[in-house]
CSV table of C-alpha atoms in Angstrom, one decimal:
chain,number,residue,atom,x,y,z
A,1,UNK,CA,132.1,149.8,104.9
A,2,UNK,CA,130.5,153.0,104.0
A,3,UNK,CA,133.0,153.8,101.6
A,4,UNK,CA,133.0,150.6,99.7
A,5,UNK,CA,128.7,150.5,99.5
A,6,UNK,CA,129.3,154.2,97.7
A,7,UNK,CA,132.0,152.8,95.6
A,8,UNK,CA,129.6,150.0,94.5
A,9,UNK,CA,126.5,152.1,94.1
A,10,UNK,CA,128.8,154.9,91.7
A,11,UNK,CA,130.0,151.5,89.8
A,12,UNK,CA,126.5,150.4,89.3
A,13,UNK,CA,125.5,153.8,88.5
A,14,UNK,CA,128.1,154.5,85.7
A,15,UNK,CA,127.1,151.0,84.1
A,16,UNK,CA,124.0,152.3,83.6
A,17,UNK,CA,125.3,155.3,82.1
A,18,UNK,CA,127.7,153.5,79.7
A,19,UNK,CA,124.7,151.0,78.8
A,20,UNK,CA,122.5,154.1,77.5
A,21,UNK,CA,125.3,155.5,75.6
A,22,UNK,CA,125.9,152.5,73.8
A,23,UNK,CA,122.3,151.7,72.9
A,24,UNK,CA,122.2,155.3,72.0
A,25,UNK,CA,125.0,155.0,69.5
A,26,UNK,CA,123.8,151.4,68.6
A,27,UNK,CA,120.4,152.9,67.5
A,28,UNK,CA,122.0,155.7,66.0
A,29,UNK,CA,124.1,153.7,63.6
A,30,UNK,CA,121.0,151.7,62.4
A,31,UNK,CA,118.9,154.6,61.8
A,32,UNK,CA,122.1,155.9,59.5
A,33,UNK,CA,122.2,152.6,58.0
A,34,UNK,CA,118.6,152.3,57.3
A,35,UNK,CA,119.2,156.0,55.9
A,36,UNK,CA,122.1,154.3,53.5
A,37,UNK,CA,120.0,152.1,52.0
């Protein structure tokens, strides 16, 4: 039981992670294309 509430808890954890990097990059490619225009 132990095991699977720390498997969950590093799942949730990553999502999180994955989230900010793609609204990092997400912002990051508007600010270029804002820069393009």
């Amino acid at each position: 039981m132990i095991y699977l509430k720390l498997l969950s808890f590093f799942e949730s954890f990553f999502l999180k992670i994955e989230n900010r990097k793609k609204k990092f990059c997400y912002s990051k490619a508007q600010i270029s294309k804002t820069n393009e225009l």
